[in-house]
Each structure stands twice: as structure tokens, then as C-alpha cells.
PDB file of C-alpha atoms in Angstrom:
ATOM      1  CA  MET E 271     -12.612  16.011 -72.315  1.00 42.00           C
ATOM      2  CA  SER E 272      -9.810  18.038 -70.846  1.00 44.00           C
ATOM      3  CA  ASN E 273      -8.456  17.415 -67.373  1.00 48.00           C
ATOM      4  CA  GLU E 274      -7.397  21.057 -67.101  1.00 46.00           C
ATOM      5  CA  PRO E 275      -9.991  23.811 -67.568  1.00 47.00           C
ATOM      6  CA  ASP E 276      -9.106  26.782 -69.776  1.00 51.00           C
ATOM      7  CA  ASP E 277     -10.751  29.306 -67.431  1.00 68.00           C
ATOM      8  CA  GLU E 278      -8.004  30.629 -65.153  1.00 69.00           C
ATOM      9  CA  ASP E 279     -10.500  30.880 -62.261  1.00 72.00           C
ATOM     10  CA  ALA E 280     -11.666  27.260 -62.568  1.00 80.00           C
ATOM     11  CA  VAL E 281     -10.237  24.621 -60.253  1.00 85.00           C
ATOM     12  CA  LYS E 282      -7.405  22.612 -61.760  1.00 89.00           C
ATOM     13  CA  VAL E 283      -6.455  18.986 -61.132  1.00 91.00           C
ATOM     14  CA  ARG E 284      -3.129  19.994 -59.600  1.00 93.00           C
ATOM     15  CA  GLU E 285      -5.043  22.068 -56.999  1.00 93.00           C
ATOM     16  CA  LEU E 286      -6.879  19.001 -55.675  1.00 94.00           C
ATOM     17  CA  ARG E 287      -4.715  18.349 -52.627  1.00 96.00           C
ATOM     18  CA  PRO E 288      -6.420  15.881 -50.254  1.00 95.00           C
ATOM     19  CA  VAL E 289      -6.618  16.793 -46.555  1.00 96.00           C
ATOM     20  CA  GLU E 290      -7.708  14.873 -43.438  1.00 96.00           C
ATOM     21  CA  GLY E 291     -11.242  15.096 -42.150  1.00 96.00           C
ATOM     22  CA  GLY E 292     -13.394  13.168 -44.610  1.00 98.00           C
ATOM     23  CA  THR E 293     -16.625  11.599 -43.405  1.00 98.00           C
ATOM     24  CA  TRP E 294     -19.232   8.969 -44.264  1.00 98.00           C
ATOM     25  CA  GLY E 295     -22.639   8.221 -42.807  1.00 97.00           C
ATOM     26  CA  GLY E 296     -26.124   6.922 -43.465  1.00 97.00           C
ATOM     27  CA  LEU E 297     -29.628   8.306 -43.920  1.00 97.00           C
ATOM     28  CA  LEU E 298     -32.835   6.288 -43.646  1.00 97.00           C
ATOM     29  CA  PHE E 299     -35.399   8.460 -45.416  1.00 96.00           C
ATOM     30  CA  ASP E 300     -38.798   8.373 -47.056  1.00 94.00           C
ATOM     31  CA  ASN E 301     -41.201  10.810 -48.690  1.00 90.00           C
ATOM     32  CA  PRO E 302     -44.688   9.306 -49.022  1.00 90.00           C
ATOM     33  CA  SER E 303     -46.066  12.429 -50.725  1.00 91.00           C
ATOM     34  CA  ILE E 304     -43.997  11.622 -53.830  1.00 91.00           C
ATOM     35  CA  GLY E 305     -44.099   7.837 -53.440  1.00 89.00           C
ATOM     36  CA  LEU E 306     -40.535   7.460 -52.126  1.00 89.00           C
ATOM     37  CA  GLU E 307     -40.426   4.318 -50.002  1.00 94.00           C
ATOM     38  CA  PRO E 308     -38.043   4.103 -47.007  1.00 96.00           C
ATOM     39  CA  ALA E 309     -34.459   3.501 -48.140  1.00 95.00           C
ATOM     40  CA  LEU E 310     -31.102   3.522 -46.402  1.00 97.00           C
ATOM     41  CA  THR E 311     -28.574   5.515 -48.383  1.00 97.00           C
ATOM     42  CA  TRP E 312     -24.989   6.519 -47.699  1.00 98.00           C
ATOM     43  CA  SER E 313     -23.009   9.733 -48.052  1.00 98.00           C
ATOM     44  CA  PHE E 314     -19.268  10.220 -48.458  1.00 98.00           C
ATOM     45  CA  ARG E 315     -17.332  13.494 -48.204  1.00 98.00           C
ATOM     46  CA  PHE E 316     -13.744  13.767 -49.421  1.00 98.00           C
ATOM     47  CA  PRO E 317     -12.090  17.082 -48.453  1.00 98.00           C
ATOM     48  CA  PHE E 318      -9.366  18.895 -50.338  1.00 97.00           C
ATOM     49  CA  ASP E 319      -7.244  21.897 -49.411  1.00 97.00           C
ATOM     50  CA  GLU E 320      -8.540  25.435 -49.754  1.00 95.00           C
ATOM     51  CA  VAL E 321      -7.997  27.192 -53.083  1.00 94.00           C
ATOM     52  CA  THR E 322      -7.635  30.966 -53.356  1.00 91.00           C
ATOM     53  CA  ARG E 323      -8.653  33.281 -56.165  1.00 91.00           C
ATOM     54  CA  ASP E 324      -8.588  37.095 -56.417  1.00 90.00           C
ATOM     55  CA  TYR E 325     -12.172  37.260 -55.126  1.00 89.00           C
ATOM     56  CA  GLY E 326     -11.876  34.806 -52.227  1.00 91.00           C
ATOM     57  CA  SER E 327     -11.094  31.313 -51.038  1.00 92.00           C
ATOM     58  CA  SER E 328     -13.006  28.062 -51.126  1.00 93.00           C
ATOM     59  CA  ARG E 329     -12.496  24.643 -49.597  1.00 94.00           C
ATOM     60  CA  ILE E 330     -13.055  21.868 -52.117  1.00 95.00           C
ATOM     61  CA  PHE E 331     -15.118  18.772 -51.365  1.00 97.00           C
ATOM     62  CA  LEU E 332     -16.054  15.767 -53.465  1.00 98.00           C
ATOM     63  CA  ASP E 333     -19.503  14.785 -52.195  1.00 98.00           C
ATOM     64  CA  ILE E 334     -21.544  11.645 -52.832  1.00 98.00           C
ATOM     65  CA  GLU E 335     -25.059  11.504 -51.392  1.00 97.00           C
ATOM     66  CA  TRP E 336     -28.127   9.248 -51.485  1.00 96.00           C
ATOM     67  CA  LEU E 337     -26.025   6.264 -52.596  1.00 97.00           C
ATOM     68  CA  PRO E 338     -27.757   2.913 -51.968  1.00 95.00           C
ATOM     69  CA  ILE E 339     -25.265   0.236 -50.901  1.00 95.00           C
ATOM     70  CA  PRO E 340     -26.775  -3.180 -50.130  1.00 88.00           C
ATOM     71  CA  VAL E 341     -24.890  -4.163 -46.972  1.00 91.00           C
ATOM     72  CA  PRO E 342     -26.277  -5.922 -43.879  1.00 92.00           C
ATOM     73  CA  SER E 343     -24.391  -3.641 -41.483  1.00 94.00           C
ATOM     74  CA  TRP E 344     -22.620  -0.322 -41.289  1.00 94.00           C
ATOM     75  CA  ARG E 345     -19.701  -2.399 -40.024  1.00 94.00           C
ATOM     76  CA  SER E 346     -19.405  -4.430 -43.244  1.00 94.00           C
ATOM     77  CA  MET E 347     -18.698  -1.817 -45.908  1.00 97.00           C
ATOM     78  CA  ALA E 348     -15.283  -3.162 -46.979  1.00 97.00           C
ATOM     79  CA  GLY E 349     -15.232  -4.733 -50.413  1.00 97.00           C
ATOM     80  CA  GLN E 350     -18.245  -2.874 -51.781  1.00 96.00           C
ATOM     81  CA  VAL E 351     -17.777  -1.718 -55.385  1.00 97.00           C
ATOM     82  CA  LEU E 352     -20.311   0.361 -57.311  1.00 96.00           C
ATOM     83  CA  ARG E 353     -19.767   1.457 -60.908  1.00 97.00           C
ATOM     84  CA  ASN E 354     -21.567   4.016 -63.076  1.00 95.00           C
ATOM     85  CA  VAL E 355     -24.234   4.826 -60.493  1.00 93.00           C
ATOM     86  CA  GLY E 356     -26.520   7.722 -61.343  1.00 92.00           C
ATOM     87  CA  GLU E 357     -29.825   8.901 -59.942  1.00 90.00           C
ATOM     88  CA  PRO E 358     -31.173   8.740 -57.315  1.00 88.00           C
ATOM     89  CA  ALA E 359     -27.629   9.101 -55.976  1.00 94.00           C
ATOM     90  CA  GLU E 360     -26.147  12.576 -56.310  1.00 96.00           C
ATOM     91  CA  SER E 361     -22.567  13.685 -56.643  1.00 97.00           C
ATOM     92  CA  SER E 362     -20.824  17.016 -56.844  1.00 97.00           C
ATOM     93  CA  VAL E 363     -17.579  18.862 -56.322  1.00 96.00           C
ATOM     94  CA  TYR E 364     -17.921  21.907 -54.125  1.00 96.00           C
ATOM     95  CA  PHE E 365     -15.755  24.826 -55.282  1.00 93.00           C
ATOM     96  CA  PHE E 366     -17.457  28.106 -54.264  1.00 92.00           C
ATOM     97  CA  GLN E 367     -20.676  26.236 -55.207  1.00 93.00           C
ATOM     98  CA  HIS E 368     -21.746  22.675 -55.985  1.00 94.00           C
ATOM     99  CA  HIS E 369     -20.841  21.410 -59.467  1.00 95.00           C
ATOM    100  CA  GLN E 370     -22.896  18.312 -60.294  1.00 97.00           C
ATOM    101  CA  TYR E 371     -21.671  15.115 -61.915  1.00 97.00           C
ATOM    102  CA  ASP E 372     -23.727  12.379 -63.622  1.00 97.00           C
ATOM    103  CA  LEU E 373     -22.012   9.133 -62.604  1.00 97.00           C
ATOM    104  CA  ILE E 374     -20.348   7.721 -59.509  1.00 98.00           C
ATOM    105  CA  ASP E 375     -17.780   4.966 -59.102  1.00 98.00           C
ATOM    106  CA  LEU E 376     -17.097   4.038 -55.479  1.00 98.00           C
ATOM    107  CA  GLU E 377     -14.956   1.340 -53.939  1.00 98.00           C
ATOM    108  CA  ILE E 378     -14.683   0.700 -50.206  1.00 98.00           C
ATOM    109  CA  VAL E 379     -11.191  -0.736 -50.056  1.00 98.00           C
ATOM    110  CA  ASP E 380     -10.972  -1.404 -46.316  1.00 98.00           C
ATOM    111  CA  GLN E 381     -12.727  -0.745 -43.022  1.00 97.00           C
ATOM    112  CA  GLN E 382     -11.083  -0.326 -39.635  1.00 96.00           C
ATOM    113  CA  ASP E 383     -13.545   0.301 -36.830  1.00 91.00           C
ATOM    114  CA  LEU E 384     -15.272   3.602 -37.643  1.00 95.00           C
ATOM    115  CA  ARG E 385     -13.156   4.451 -40.669  1.00 97.00           C
ATOM    116  CA  VAL E 386     -13.383   3.297 -44.255  1.00 98.00           C
ATOM    117  CA  HIS E 387     -10.762   3.620 -46.943  1.00 98.00           C
ATOM    118  CA  ALA E 388     -12.772   4.759 -49.950  1.00 98.00           C
ATOM    119  CA  ARG E 389     -11.924   5.552 -53.568  1.00 98.00           C
ATOM    120  CA  ALA E 390     -14.340   7.574 -55.655  1.00 98.00           C
ATOM    121  CA  ALA E 391     -14.462   8.852 -59.218  1.00 98.00           C
ATOM    122  CA  LEU E 392     -17.126  11.145 -60.626  1.00 98.00           C
ATOM    123  CA  ALA E 393     -17.789  11.498 -64.356  1.00 97.00           C
ATOM    124  CA  GLY E 394     -20.138  13.600 -66.470  1.00 97.00           C
ATOM    125  CA  ASP E 395     -19.293  17.192 -65.516  1.00 95.00           C
ATOM    126  CA  VAL E 396     -22.846  18.642 -65.707  1.00 95.00           C
ATOM    127  CA  ASP E 397     -22.036  22.175 -64.533  1.00 93.00           C
ATOM    128  CA  GLY E 398     -18.756  22.714 -66.368  1.00 89.00           C
ATOM    129  CA  LEU E 399     -16.252  22.561 -63.521  1.00 91.00           C
ATOM    130  CA  GLY E 400     -13.725  21.463 -66.140  1.00 89.00           C
ATOM    131  CA  ILE E 401     -12.360  18.291 -64.556  1.00 92.00           C
ATOM    132  CA  ASP E 402     -13.843  15.073 -65.905  1.00 94.00           C
ATOM    133  CA  PRO E 403     -13.408  12.587 -64.354  1.00 95.00           C
ATOM    134  CA  VAL E 404     -12.485  13.786 -60.870  1.00 96.00           C
ATOM    135  CA  SER E 405     -11.342  11.349 -58.203  1.00 97.00           C
ATOM    136  CA  ALA E 406     -10.527  11.020 -54.516  1.00 98.00           C
ATOM    137  CA  ASP E 407      -8.923   8.411 -52.278  1.00 98.00           C
ATOM    138  CA  ALA E 408      -9.054   8.780 -48.481  1.00 98.00           C
ATOM    139  CA  TRP E 409      -9.812   7.332 -45.077  1.00 98.00           C
ATOM    140  CA  LEU E 410     -13.217   8.629 -43.958  1.00 98.00           C
ATOM    141  CA  ARG E 411     -14.652   8.734 -40.408  1.00 97.00           C
ATOM    142  CA  PHE E 412     -18.146   7.394 -39.659  1.00 97.00           C
ATOM    143  CA  THR E 413     -20.580  10.082 -38.445  1.00 95.00           C
ATOM    144  CA  GLY E 414     -23.558   7.857 -37.686  1.00 95.00           C
ATOM    145  CA  ILE E 415     -26.947   7.203 -39.260  1.00 96.00           C
ATOM    146  CA  ARG E 416     -29.840   9.658 -39.313  1.00 96.00           C
ATOM    147  CA  VAL E 417     -33.431   8.363 -39.441  1.00 96.00           C
ATOM    148  CA  HIS E 418     -35.967  10.720 -41.015  1.00 95.00           C
ATOM    149  CA  LEU E 419     -39.193   8.814 -41.663  1.00 95.00           C
ATOM    150  CA  GLU E 420     -42.796   9.960 -41.896  1.00 93.00           C
ATOM    151  CA  GLY E 421     -44.691   9.057 -38.726  1.00 92.00           C
ATOM    152  CA  VAL E 422     -41.621   8.146 -36.667  1.00 93.00           C
ATOM    153  CA  THR E 423     -41.840  10.195 -33.490  1.00 91.00           C
ATOM    154  CA  SER E 424     -39.559   8.441 -31.004  1.00 92.00           C
ATOM    155  CA  ALA E 425     -36.000   7.186 -30.855  1.00 93.00           C
ATOM    156  CA  ASP E 426     -37.228   3.658 -30.067  1.00 95.00           C
ATOM    157  CA  SER E 427     -39.449   3.660 -33.152  1.00 95.00           C
ATOM    158  CA  ALA E 428     -36.610   5.071 -35.264  1.00 96.00           C
ATOM    159  CA  ARG E 429     -34.229   2.342 -34.044  1.00 96.00           C
ATOM    160  CA  GLY E 430     -36.836  -0.323 -34.774  1.00 96.00           C
ATOM    161  CA  ARG E 431     -37.283   0.918 -38.339  1.00 96.00           C
ATOM    162  CA  LEU E 432     -33.507   1.218 -38.829  1.00 97.00           C
ATOM    163  CA  GLN E 433     -33.056  -2.423 -37.749  1.00 96.00           C
ATOM    164  CA  GLY E 434     -34.985  -3.432 -40.858  1.00 95.00           C
ATOM    165  CA  PHE E 435     -32.183  -1.964 -43.002  1.00 96.00           C
ATOM    166  CA  THR E 436     -28.925  -2.429 -41.076  1.00 95.00           C
ATOM    167  CA  ASP E 437     -27.487  -3.852 -37.879  1.00 93.00           C
ATOM    168  CA  THR E 438     -27.900  -1.258 -35.126  1.00 93.00           C
ATOM    169  CA  GLY E 439     -25.478  -2.923 -32.721  1.00 91.00           C
ATOM    170  CA  GLY E 440     -23.009  -0.423 -31.309  1.00 92.00           C
ATOM    171  CA  LEU E 441     -25.214   2.568 -32.196  1.00 95.00           C
ATOM    172  CA  SER E 442     -26.665   4.873 -29.552  1.00 94.00           C
ATOM    173  CA  TYR E 443     -29.315   7.545 -29.949  1.00 93.00           C
ATOM    174  CA  SER E 444     -28.095  11.106 -29.581  1.00 85.00           C
ATOM    175  CA  PRO E 445     -30.697  13.882 -29.323  1.00 83.00           C
ATOM    176  CA  SER E 446     -30.472  16.517 -32.061  1.00 76.00           C
ATOM    177  CA  PRO E 447     -32.228  19.693 -30.910  1.00 74.00           C
ATOM    178  CA  ASN E 448     -34.499  21.358 -33.476  1.00 69.00           C
ATOM    179  CA  ARG E 449     -34.255  18.434 -35.929  1.00 74.00           C
ATOM    180  CA  PRO E 450     -37.198  16.312 -37.068  1.00 78.00           C
ATOM    181  CA  SER E 451     -34.999  13.235 -37.257  1.00 90.00           C
ATOM    182  CA  PHE E 452     -33.161  10.800 -35.020  1.00 95.00           C
ATOM    183  CA  LYS E 453     -29.382  10.380 -35.120  1.00 95.00           C
ATOM    184  CA  PHE E 454     -27.627   7.186 -34.059  1.00 96.00           C
ATOM    185  CA  PHE E 455     -23.900   7.350 -33.312  1.00 93.00           C
ATOM    186  CA  PRO E 456     -21.398   4.638 -32.456  1.00 90.00           C
ATOM    187  CA  ALA E 457     -20.892   4.511 -28.688  1.00 78.00           C
ATOM    188  CA  ASP E 458     -17.162   5.186 -29.118  1.00 64.00           C
ATOM    189  CA  LEU E 459     -17.573   8.200 -31.451  1.00 51.00           C
TER     190      LEU E 459
END
């Protein structure tokens, strides 16, 4: 497949200019109504510079969501390598809208406190963005872990459930108004 789309309005590889501000975080989630057991998954967002067309401008993001990574702690991500991961993980490139991809490669090269150095490549351009594969390499800042579980109604209960999936040391509860979930942030965030 081509690395440069023919459509003059499509994003081009040379327009993917990384910028600061990428993030990563966790989500402990379940959905008993469809049989989805509690699972801790991770999300990574790699930002790129804004791109302008005649009809407007759009920031570009490479997003990875719902990615299961079997680590004992949010502090021990370095060295993790995942190849050709598909569902239930999701990946997309946002350019005016989300353009889905089939497969994810992710490597956590290093971790320094709340930041990870991550490399990602997405393949299988489902929605015809025109770049396949597309990749990113950046330092990403930790945004915490959200707990959204059926029947969990208190921060203490949420922390207790989260402890079954990852070390919660260094994480503090932070109220999120109007949200049916519980967010835990590092104390020094």
C-alpha cells in the first residue's frame, strides 16, 4: 500500500509532525450485561501538529485504547512489547474524524517517573486514511487510572478493586464531578 494518499485533502506522511503533550493512562472497566469481565486496559495518545485544508484545520492524534498490558504496576511499563494486537484493543488516527486501524504494535522503551517513552505503529487502514502503516514515537505523560465498574459506589471500593489489577501505591483519589467512575492520580501529578 502507498504511504502517500492520492487525495489532495488526505493527510500525508510528511504532515505528521510530532508535538509535545502526549498522554497515557489506565481504565479498569467491566460490562456485565454483555459478559465483559473486569479488565485493566491502557490508552496512549500521540499528538501531531495541526494540518490545514481549505475547509478548516484539524489536530492529528494517533490513539490506542483498550490495550491490555500484563504488568504488575503502572510504574513498571518499561520493556513491554506488544505486536499485531487487534480487538478488543482499538486504534485510530484522528484527522477531522477517527480513522480506524486493525493492528497495533507498541513498545514502551523507557519509563521515567510519570512519563513513558513509547513507540507505536498501526497497520490495516480500515477507513482509507491513506497511510499504512502509520507510526509515532514520543514521551507520554501519565494521566492516572479511571475505575468504572458495575456496583462500585465508593472510592475505597474502587481502590480495593484496582489493587487486584495493579499496584495503587502513589495514587490518590480525585473526585470527578458528574462522572460515574473514580479517577486515581499520582500524588505528584
